[in-house]
Amino acid sequence: MKYMRKSILPLKQILDQEAAINEARWREEEAEERGMKKGIEKGIEQGIEQTVRRTLKKNISIETIAEIMELPMERIRQIKEQKE
């Protein structure tokens, strides 16, 4: 019985370490996925803003841009104000 206790303890420590490593990997993957999602969203938003600015330079009306881009006119106005 003494020998079993001695051998179980190191096994438990190994399993605990493996669980901790797996948890750390899972958290790292989750953080990476969140970061990528945020980056993609930011890139899309920058692309929208860039397109709105280009169309404003062509003197296309805010109403037309809002309709084509499917954005609220207030958002177009905000982008226009940022540009100036």
Short mmCIF file of C-alpha atoms in Angstrom, two decimals, residues 24 28 40 42 53 55-56 71 82:
data_model
loop_
_atom_site.label_atom_id
_atom_site.label_comp_id
_atom_site.label_asym_id
_atom_site.label_seq_id
_atom_site.Cartn_x
_atom_site.Cartn_y
_atom_site.Cartn_z
CA ALA A 24 -2.94 27.74 -20.86
CA GLU A 28 -3.90 31.45 -25.64
CA ILE A 40 -10.68 41.89 -39.07
CA LYS A 42 -11.10 47.09 -37.58
CA ARG A 53 -13.97 59.40 -48.06
CA THR A 55 -16.89 58.95 -52.67
CA LEU A 56 -17.14 62.24 -50.78
CA LEU A 71 -24.96 53.14 -43.64
CA GLN A 82 -13.09 63.25 -39.36
#
